[in-house]
mmCIF file of C-alpha atoms and ligand atoms in Angstrom:
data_model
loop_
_atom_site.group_PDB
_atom_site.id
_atom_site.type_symbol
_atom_site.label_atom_id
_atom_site.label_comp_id
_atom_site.label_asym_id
_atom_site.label_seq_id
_atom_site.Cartn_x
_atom_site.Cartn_y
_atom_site.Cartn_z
ATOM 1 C CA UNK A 1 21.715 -2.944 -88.960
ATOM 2 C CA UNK A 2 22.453 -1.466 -85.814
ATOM 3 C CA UNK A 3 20.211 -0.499 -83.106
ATOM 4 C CA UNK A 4 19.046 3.093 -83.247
ATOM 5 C CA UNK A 5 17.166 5.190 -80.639
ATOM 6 C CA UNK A 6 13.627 4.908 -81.467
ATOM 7 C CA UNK A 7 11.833 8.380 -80.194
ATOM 8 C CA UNK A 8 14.506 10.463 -81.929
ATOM 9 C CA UNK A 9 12.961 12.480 -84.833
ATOM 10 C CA UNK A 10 15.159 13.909 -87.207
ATOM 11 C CA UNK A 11 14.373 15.854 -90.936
ATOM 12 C CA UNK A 12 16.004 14.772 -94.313
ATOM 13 C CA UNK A 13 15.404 15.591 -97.438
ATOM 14 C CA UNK A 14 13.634 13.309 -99.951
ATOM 15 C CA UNK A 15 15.559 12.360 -103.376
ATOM 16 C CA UNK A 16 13.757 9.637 -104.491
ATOM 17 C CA UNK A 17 9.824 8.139 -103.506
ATOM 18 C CA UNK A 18 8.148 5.221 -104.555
ATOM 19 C CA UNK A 19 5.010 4.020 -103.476
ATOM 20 C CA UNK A 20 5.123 3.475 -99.619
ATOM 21 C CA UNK A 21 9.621 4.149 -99.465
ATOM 22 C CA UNK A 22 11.306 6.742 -100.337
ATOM 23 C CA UNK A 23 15.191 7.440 -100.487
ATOM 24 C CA UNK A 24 16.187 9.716 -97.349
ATOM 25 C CA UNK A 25 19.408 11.746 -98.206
ATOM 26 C CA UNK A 26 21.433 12.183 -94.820
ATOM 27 C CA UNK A 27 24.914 14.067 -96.883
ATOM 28 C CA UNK A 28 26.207 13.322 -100.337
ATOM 29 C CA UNK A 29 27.278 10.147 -99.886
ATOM 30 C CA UNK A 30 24.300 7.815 -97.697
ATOM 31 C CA UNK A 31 21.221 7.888 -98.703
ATOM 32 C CA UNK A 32 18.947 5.315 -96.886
ATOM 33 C CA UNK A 33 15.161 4.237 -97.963
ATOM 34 C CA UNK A 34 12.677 4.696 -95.214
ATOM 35 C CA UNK A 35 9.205 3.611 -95.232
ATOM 36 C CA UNK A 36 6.185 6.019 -94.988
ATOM 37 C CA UNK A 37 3.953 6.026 -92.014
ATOM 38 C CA UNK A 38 0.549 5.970 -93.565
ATOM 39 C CA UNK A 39 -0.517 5.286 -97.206
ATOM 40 C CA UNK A 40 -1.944 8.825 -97.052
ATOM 41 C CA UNK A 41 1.452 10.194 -96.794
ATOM 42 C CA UNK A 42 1.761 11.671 -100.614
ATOM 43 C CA UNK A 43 5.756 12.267 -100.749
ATOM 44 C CA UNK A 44 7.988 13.408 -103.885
ATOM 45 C CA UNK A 45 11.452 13.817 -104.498
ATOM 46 C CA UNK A 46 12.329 17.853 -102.530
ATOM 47 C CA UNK A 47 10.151 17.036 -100.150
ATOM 48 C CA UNK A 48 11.825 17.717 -97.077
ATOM 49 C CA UNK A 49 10.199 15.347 -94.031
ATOM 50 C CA UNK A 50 10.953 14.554 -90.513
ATOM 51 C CA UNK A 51 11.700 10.347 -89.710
ATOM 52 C CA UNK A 52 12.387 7.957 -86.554
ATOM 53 C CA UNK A 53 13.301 4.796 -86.553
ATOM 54 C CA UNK A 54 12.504 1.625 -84.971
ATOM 55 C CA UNK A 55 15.322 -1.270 -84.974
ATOM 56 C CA UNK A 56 14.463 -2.693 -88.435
ATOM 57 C CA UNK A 57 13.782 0.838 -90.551
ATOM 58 C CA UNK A 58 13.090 4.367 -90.795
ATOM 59 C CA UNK A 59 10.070 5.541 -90.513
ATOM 60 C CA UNK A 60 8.574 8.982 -92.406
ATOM 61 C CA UNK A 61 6.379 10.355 -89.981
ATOM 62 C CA UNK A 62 5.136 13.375 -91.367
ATOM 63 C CA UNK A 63 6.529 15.922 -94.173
ATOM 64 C CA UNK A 64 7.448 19.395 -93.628
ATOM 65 C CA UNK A 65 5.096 22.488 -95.491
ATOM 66 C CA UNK A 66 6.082 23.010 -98.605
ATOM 67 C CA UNK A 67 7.406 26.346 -100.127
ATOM 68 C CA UNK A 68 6.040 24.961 -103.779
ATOM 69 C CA UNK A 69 4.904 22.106 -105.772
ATOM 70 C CA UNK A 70 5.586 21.394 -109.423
ATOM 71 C CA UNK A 71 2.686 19.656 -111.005
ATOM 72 C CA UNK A 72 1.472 18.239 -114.098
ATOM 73 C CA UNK A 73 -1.861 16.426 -114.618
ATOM 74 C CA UNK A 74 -3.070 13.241 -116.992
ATOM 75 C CA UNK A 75 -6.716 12.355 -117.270
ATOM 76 C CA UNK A 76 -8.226 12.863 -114.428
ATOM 77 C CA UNK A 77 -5.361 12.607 -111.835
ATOM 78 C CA UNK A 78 -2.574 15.177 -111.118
ATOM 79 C CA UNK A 79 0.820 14.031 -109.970
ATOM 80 C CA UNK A 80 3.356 15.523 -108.192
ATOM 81 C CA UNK A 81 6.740 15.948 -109.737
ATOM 82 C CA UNK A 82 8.870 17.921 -107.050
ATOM 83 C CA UNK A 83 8.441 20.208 -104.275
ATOM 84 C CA UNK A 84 10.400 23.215 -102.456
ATOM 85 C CA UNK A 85 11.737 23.972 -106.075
ATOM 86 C CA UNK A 86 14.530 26.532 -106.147
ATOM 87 C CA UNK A 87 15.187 26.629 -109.581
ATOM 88 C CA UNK A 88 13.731 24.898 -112.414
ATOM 89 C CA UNK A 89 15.901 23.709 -115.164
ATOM 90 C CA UNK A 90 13.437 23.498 -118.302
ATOM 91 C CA UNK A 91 16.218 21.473 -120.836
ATOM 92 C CA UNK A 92 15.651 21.298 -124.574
ATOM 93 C CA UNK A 93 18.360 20.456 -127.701
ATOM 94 C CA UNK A 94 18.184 21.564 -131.366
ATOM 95 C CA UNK A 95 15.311 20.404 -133.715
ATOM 96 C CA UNK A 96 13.773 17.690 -133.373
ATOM 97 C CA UNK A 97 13.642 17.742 -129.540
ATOM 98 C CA UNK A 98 13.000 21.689 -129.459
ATOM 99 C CA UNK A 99 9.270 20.833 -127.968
ATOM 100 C CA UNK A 100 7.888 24.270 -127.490
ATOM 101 C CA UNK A 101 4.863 22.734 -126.645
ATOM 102 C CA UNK A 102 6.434 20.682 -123.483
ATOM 103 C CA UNK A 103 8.534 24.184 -122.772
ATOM 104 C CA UNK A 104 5.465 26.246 -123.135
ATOM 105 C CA UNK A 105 3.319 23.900 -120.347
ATOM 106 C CA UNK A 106 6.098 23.537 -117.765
ATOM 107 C CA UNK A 107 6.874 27.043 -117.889
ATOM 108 C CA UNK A 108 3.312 27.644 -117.075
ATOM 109 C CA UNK A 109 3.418 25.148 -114.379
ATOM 110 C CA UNK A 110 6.625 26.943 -113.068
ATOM 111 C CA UNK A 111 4.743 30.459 -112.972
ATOM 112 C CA UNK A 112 1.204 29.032 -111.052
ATOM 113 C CA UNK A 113 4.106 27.940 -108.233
ATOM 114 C CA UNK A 114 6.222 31.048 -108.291
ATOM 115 C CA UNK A 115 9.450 28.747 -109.318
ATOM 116 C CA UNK A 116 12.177 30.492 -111.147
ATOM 117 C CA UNK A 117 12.443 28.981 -114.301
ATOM 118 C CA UNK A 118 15.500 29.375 -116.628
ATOM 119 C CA UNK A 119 15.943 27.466 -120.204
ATOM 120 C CA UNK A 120 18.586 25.483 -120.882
ATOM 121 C CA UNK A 121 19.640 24.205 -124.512
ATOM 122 C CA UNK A 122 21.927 21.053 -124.354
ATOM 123 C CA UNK A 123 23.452 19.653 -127.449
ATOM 124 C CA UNK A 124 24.875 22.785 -128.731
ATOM 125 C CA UNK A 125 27.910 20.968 -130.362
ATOM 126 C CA UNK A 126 24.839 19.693 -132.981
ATOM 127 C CA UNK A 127 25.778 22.984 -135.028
ATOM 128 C CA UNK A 128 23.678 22.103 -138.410
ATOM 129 C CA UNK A 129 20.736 22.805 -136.762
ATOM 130 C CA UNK A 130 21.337 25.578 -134.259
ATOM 131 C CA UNK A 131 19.852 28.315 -136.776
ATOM 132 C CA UNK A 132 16.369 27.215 -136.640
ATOM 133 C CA UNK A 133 17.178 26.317 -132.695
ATOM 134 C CA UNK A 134 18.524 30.331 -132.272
ATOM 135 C CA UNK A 135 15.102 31.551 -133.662
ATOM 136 C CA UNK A 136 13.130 29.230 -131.320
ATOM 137 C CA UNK A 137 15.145 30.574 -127.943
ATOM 138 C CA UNK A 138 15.020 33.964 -128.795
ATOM 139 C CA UNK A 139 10.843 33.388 -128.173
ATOM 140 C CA UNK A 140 11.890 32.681 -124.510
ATOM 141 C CA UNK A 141 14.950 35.336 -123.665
ATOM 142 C CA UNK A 142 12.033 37.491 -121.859
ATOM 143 C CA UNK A 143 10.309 34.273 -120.713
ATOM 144 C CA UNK A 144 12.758 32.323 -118.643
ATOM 145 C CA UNK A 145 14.907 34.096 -116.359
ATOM 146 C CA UNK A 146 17.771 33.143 -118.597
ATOM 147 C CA UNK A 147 19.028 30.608 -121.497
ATOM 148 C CA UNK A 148 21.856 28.960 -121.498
ATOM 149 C CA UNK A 149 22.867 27.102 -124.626
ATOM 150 C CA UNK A 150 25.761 24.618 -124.165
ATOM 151 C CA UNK A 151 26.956 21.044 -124.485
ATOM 152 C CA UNK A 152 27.342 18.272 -122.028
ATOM 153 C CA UNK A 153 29.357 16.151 -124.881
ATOM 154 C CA UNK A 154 31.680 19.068 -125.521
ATOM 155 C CA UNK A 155 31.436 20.793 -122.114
ATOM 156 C CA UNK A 156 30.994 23.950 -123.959
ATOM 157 C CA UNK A 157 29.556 26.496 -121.372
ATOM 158 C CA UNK A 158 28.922 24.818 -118.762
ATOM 159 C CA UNK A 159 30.686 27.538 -116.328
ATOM 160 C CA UNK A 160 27.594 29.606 -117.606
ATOM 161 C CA UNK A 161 25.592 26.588 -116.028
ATOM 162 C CA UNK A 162 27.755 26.643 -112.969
ATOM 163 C CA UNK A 163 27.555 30.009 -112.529
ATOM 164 C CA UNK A 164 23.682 29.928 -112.214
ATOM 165 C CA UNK A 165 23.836 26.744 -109.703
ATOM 166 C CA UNK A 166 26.525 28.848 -107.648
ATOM 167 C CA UNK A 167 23.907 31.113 -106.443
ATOM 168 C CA UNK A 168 23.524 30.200 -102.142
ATOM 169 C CA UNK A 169 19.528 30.612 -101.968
ATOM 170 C CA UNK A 170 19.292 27.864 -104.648
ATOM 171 C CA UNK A 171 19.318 24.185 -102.498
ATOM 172 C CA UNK A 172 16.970 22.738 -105.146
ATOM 173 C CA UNK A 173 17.178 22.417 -109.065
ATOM 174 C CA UNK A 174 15.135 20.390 -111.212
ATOM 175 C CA UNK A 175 16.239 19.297 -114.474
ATOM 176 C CA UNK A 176 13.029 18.270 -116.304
ATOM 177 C CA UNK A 177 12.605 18.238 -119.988
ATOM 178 C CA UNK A 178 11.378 15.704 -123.182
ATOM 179 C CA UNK A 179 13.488 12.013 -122.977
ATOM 180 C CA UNK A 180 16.263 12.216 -125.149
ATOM 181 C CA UNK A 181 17.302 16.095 -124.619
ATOM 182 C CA UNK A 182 19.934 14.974 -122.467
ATOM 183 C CA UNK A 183 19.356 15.799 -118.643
ATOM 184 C CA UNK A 184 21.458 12.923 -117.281
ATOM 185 C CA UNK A 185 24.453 13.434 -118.923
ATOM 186 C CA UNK A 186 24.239 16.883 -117.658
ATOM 187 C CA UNK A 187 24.010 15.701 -114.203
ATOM 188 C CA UNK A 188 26.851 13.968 -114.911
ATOM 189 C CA UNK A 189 29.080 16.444 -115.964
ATOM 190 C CA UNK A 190 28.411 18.410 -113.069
ATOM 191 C CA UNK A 191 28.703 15.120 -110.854
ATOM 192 C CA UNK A 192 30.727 12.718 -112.003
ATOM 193 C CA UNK A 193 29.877 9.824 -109.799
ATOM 194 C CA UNK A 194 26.044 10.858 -110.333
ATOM 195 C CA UNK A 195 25.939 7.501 -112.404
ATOM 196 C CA UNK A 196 27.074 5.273 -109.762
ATOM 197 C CA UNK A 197 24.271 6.583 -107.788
ATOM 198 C CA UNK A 198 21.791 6.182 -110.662
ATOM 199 C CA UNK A 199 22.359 2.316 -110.898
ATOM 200 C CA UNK A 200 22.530 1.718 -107.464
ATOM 201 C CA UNK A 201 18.749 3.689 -107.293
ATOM 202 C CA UNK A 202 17.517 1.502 -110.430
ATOM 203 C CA UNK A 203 18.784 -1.900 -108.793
ATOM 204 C CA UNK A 204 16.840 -1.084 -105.974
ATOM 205 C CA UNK A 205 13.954 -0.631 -107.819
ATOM 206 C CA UNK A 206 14.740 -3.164 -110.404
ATOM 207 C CA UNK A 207 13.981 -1.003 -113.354
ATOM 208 C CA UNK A 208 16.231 0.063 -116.394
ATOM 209 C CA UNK A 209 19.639 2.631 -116.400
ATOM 210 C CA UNK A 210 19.659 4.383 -119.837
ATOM 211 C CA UNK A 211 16.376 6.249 -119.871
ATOM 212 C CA UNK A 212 15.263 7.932 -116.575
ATOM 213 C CA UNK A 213 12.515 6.078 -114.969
ATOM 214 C CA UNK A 214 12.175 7.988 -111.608
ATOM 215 C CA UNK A 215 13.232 11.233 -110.246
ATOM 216 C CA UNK A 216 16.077 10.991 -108.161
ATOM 217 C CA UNK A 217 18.423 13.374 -106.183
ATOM 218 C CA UNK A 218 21.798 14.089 -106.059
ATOM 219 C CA UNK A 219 24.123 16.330 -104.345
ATOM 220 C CA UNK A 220 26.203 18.952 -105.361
ATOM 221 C CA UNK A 221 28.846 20.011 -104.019
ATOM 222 C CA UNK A 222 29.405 23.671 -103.530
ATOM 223 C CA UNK A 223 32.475 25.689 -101.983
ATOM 224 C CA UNK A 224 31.730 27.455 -98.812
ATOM 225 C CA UNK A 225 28.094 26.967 -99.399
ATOM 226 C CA UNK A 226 25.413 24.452 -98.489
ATOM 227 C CA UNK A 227 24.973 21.291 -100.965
ATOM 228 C CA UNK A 228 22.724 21.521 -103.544
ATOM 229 C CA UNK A 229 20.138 18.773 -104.514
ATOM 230 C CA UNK A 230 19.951 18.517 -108.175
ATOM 231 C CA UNK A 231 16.905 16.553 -109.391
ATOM 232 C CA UNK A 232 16.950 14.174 -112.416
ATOM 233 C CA UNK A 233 13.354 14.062 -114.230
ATOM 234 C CA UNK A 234 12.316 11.410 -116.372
ATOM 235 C CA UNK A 235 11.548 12.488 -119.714
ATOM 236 C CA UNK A 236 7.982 13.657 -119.771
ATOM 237 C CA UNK A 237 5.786 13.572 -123.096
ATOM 238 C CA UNK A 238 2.886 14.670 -122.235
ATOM 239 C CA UNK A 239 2.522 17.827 -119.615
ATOM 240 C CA UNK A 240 -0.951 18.084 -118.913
ATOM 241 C CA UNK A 241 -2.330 21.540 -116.998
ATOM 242 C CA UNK A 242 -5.771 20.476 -116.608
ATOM 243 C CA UNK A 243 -5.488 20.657 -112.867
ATOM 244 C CA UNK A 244 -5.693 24.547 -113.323
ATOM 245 C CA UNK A 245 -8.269 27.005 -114.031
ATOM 246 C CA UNK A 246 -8.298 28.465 -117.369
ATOM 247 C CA UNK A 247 -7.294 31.914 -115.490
ATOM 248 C CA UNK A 248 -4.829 30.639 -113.900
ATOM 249 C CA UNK A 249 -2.940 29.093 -117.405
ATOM 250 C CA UNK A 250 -3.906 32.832 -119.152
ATOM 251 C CA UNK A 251 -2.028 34.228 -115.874
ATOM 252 C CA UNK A 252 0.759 31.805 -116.556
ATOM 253 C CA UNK A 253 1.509 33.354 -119.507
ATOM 254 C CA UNK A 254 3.636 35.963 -118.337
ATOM 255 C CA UNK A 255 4.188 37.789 -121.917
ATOM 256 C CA UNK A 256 0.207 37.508 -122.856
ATOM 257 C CA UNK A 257 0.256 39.758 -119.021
ATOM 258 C CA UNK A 258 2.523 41.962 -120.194
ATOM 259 C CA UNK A 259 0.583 43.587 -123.313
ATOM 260 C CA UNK A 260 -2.865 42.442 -121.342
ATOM 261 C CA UNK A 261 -3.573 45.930 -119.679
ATOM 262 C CA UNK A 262 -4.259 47.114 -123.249
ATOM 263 C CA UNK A 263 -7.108 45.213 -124.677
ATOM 264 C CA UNK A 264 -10.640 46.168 -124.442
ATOM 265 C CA UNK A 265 -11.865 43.840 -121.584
ATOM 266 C CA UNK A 266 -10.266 43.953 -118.313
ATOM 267 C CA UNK A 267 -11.257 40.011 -117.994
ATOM 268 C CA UNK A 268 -10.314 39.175 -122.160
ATOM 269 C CA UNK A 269 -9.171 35.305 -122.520
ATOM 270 C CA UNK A 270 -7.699 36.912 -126.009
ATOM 271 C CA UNK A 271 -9.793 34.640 -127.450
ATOM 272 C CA UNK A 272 -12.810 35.794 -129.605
ATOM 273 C CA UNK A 273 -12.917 38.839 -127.713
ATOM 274 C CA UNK A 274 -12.756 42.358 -130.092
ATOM 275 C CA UNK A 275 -9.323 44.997 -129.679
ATOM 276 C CA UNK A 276 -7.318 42.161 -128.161
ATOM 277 C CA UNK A 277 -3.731 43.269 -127.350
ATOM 278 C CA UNK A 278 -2.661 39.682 -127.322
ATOM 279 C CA UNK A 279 -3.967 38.721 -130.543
ATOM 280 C CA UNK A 280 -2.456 42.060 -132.241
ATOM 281 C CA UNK A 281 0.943 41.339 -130.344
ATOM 282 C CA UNK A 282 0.987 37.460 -132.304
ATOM 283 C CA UNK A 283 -0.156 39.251 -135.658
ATOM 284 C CA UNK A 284 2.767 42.173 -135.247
ATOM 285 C CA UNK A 285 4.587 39.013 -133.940
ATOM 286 C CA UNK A 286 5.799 40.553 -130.534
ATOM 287 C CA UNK A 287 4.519 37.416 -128.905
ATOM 288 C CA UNK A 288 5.471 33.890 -130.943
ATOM 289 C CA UNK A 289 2.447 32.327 -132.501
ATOM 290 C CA UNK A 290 3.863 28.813 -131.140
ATOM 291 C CA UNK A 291 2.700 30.140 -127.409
ATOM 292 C CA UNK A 292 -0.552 30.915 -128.832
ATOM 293 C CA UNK A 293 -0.791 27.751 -130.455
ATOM 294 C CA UNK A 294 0.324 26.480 -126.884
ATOM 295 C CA UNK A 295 -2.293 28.545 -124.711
ATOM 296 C CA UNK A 296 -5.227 27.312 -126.774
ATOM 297 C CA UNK A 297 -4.051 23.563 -126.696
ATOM 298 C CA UNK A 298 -3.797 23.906 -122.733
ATOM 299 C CA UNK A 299 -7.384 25.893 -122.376
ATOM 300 C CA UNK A 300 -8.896 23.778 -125.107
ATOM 301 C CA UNK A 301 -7.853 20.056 -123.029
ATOM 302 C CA UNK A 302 -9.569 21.730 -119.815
ATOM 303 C CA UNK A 303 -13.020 22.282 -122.041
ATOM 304 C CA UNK A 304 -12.822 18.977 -122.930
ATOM 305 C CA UNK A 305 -11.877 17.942 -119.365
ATOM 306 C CA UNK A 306 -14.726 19.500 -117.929
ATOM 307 C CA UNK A 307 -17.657 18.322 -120.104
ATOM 308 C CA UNK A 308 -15.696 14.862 -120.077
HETATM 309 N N1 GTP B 401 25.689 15.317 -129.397
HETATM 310 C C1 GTP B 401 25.350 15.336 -128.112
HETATM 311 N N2 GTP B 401 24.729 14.274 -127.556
HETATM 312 C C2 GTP B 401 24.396 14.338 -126.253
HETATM 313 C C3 GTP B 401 24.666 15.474 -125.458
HETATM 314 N N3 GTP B 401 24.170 15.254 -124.214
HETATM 315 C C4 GTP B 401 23.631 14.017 -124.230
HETATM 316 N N4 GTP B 401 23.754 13.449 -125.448
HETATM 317 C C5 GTP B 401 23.276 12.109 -125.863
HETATM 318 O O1 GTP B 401 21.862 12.124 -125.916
HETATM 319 C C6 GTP B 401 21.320 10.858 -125.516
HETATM 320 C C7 GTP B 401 20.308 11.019 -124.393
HETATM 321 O O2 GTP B 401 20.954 11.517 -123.236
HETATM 322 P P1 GTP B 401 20.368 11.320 -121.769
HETATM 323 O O3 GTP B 401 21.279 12.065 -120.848
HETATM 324 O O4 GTP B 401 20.083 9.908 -121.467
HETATM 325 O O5 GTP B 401 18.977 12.108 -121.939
HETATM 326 P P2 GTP B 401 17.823 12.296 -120.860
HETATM 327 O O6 GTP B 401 17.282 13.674 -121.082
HETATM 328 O O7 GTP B 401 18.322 11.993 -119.498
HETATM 329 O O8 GTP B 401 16.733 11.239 -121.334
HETATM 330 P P3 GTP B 401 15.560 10.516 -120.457
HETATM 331 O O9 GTP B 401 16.187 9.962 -119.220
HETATM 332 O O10 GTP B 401 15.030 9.469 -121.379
HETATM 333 O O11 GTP B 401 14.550 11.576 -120.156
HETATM 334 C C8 GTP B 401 22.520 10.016 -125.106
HETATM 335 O O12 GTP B 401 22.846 9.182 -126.197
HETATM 336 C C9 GTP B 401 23.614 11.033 -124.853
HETATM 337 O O13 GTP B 401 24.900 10.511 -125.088
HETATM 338 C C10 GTP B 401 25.325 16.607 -126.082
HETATM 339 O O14 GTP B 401 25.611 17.640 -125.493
HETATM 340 N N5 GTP B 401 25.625 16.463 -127.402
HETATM 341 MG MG1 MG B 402 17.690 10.643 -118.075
HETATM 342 ZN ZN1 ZN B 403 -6.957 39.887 -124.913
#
């Protein structure tokens, strides 16, 4: 490796972190791991830090403030899944990967962080079951900024995808979603030498191709505009919220806010509480039950947090 000036500090963005390196992205095609300077250095992949270097490796010496920080908790810890979010990419596919449980929590997550999230349903070439599918997006068309159904096996609508990551003010994307619904081969559409890059991240790390393992970053190319870094989530299960206050989830819920001026209690959980607007909106079914059934999962795993 050659020598490099040591008290130069530069800033790069991060597309993939481990425990003490993480993967520095200098322009779409060198990427470089670089060490962190402390253990107490908590980086993920968006993060955007500033590094030296020393003759062997670079060295993260600090990371810049973050504009947001997409979050989901387990147990008792909370981890990190990607910061300075542009654009969140919540992906589903037809039944039996329409989770609107998973959809329901990250949108939440999106909201507490301000992130514009939009809802994207791959797989659309799966026709027998797009019926049921159609009901189940039509509960998010004033939920997500927008949905997008489309194929990354057909390539059906993908301009419509395109389209949304041609916007200038976006620089990062997250695709995040349950394993199986098909975010890398979307990645790859839009890149095609995304895989190459994938592989070359898992060798590193030693760990498998197929299923994501680790959130990594890639660029994207864009005419006349600055690249954008589209993030590849592993496929997450379980997306825990009990990091949050229970009025911070009932906030989260953006249509429950919408009707909320009209029931009886300024404060109302729409719980047990009498003349709730929320629970009349789910009985005239304005509001889906599913995202009631979601809400009380989320509020009752913080109960149980907190006496735990
Ligand atoms: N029919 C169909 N199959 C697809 C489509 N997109 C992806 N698949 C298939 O779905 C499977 C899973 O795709 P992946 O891209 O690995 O899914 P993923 O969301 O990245 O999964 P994890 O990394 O495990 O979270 C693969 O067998 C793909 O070939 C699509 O549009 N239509
Ligand atoms: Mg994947
Ligand atoms: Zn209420």
């Amino acid at each position: 490796m050659p020598e490099r000036v040591s008290d130069e500090t530069k800033t790069a963005r991060v597309v993939a972190a481990s425990r003490r390196y993480v993967l520095l992205l200098h322009d779409a095609h060198t990427a470089e791991w670089a060490k962190t300077a402390s253990r107490h250095l908590d980086l993920c992949v968006g993060d955007l830090v500033s590094y030296s270097s020393n003759n062997q490796e670079l060295i993260v010496d600090s990371v810049l403030p973050r504009s947001n920080c997409l979050k989901r908790s387990y147990g008792r810890r909370s981890k990190e899944l990607a910061a300075n979010v542009d654009l969140l990419l919540v992906m589903t596919a037809p039944q039996p990967l329409f989770n609107t449980s998973f959809i329901d929590r990250i949108l939440a997550a999106a909201n507490t962080e301000a992130i514009d999230a939009a809802l994207v349903v791959n797989k659309c070439d799966l026709t027998q079951d797009l019926q049921q599918t159609h009901n189940a997006i039509s509960t998010y068309r004033n939920i997500a900024s927008q949905t997008i159904e489309l194929s990354a096996k057909t390539k059906t609508n993908l301009g419509e995808l395109q389209n949304l990551l041609g916007d200038p003010q976006i620089r990062v994307a997250v695709f995040a979603g349950v394993s199986g619904v098909g975010k890398s081969s979307l990645i790859n559409c839009l890149i095609p030498d995304a895989a190459q890059t994938v592989q070359d991240v898992s060798s590193r790390t030693g760990q498998g191709r197929q299923t994501t393992t680790q959130a990594t970053g890639y660029i994207y190319r864009r005419d006349n505009m600055e690249d954008l870094c589209l993030i590849d989530m592993p496929g997450i299960q379980n997306f825990g919220l009990t990091h949050l206050e229970k009025a911070a989830v009932k906030n989260a819920f953006c249509d429950f806010t919408a009707v909320a001026q009209n029931c009886q209690f300024s404060n109302c959980m729409h719980l047990e509480e009498p003349q709730c607007a929320v629970k009349q909106a789910i009985e005239s079914k304005d509001i889906a039950e599913t995202r009631y059934q979601s809400y009380l999962e989320i509020l009752d795993e913080i109960d149980r947090f907190v006496e735990y």
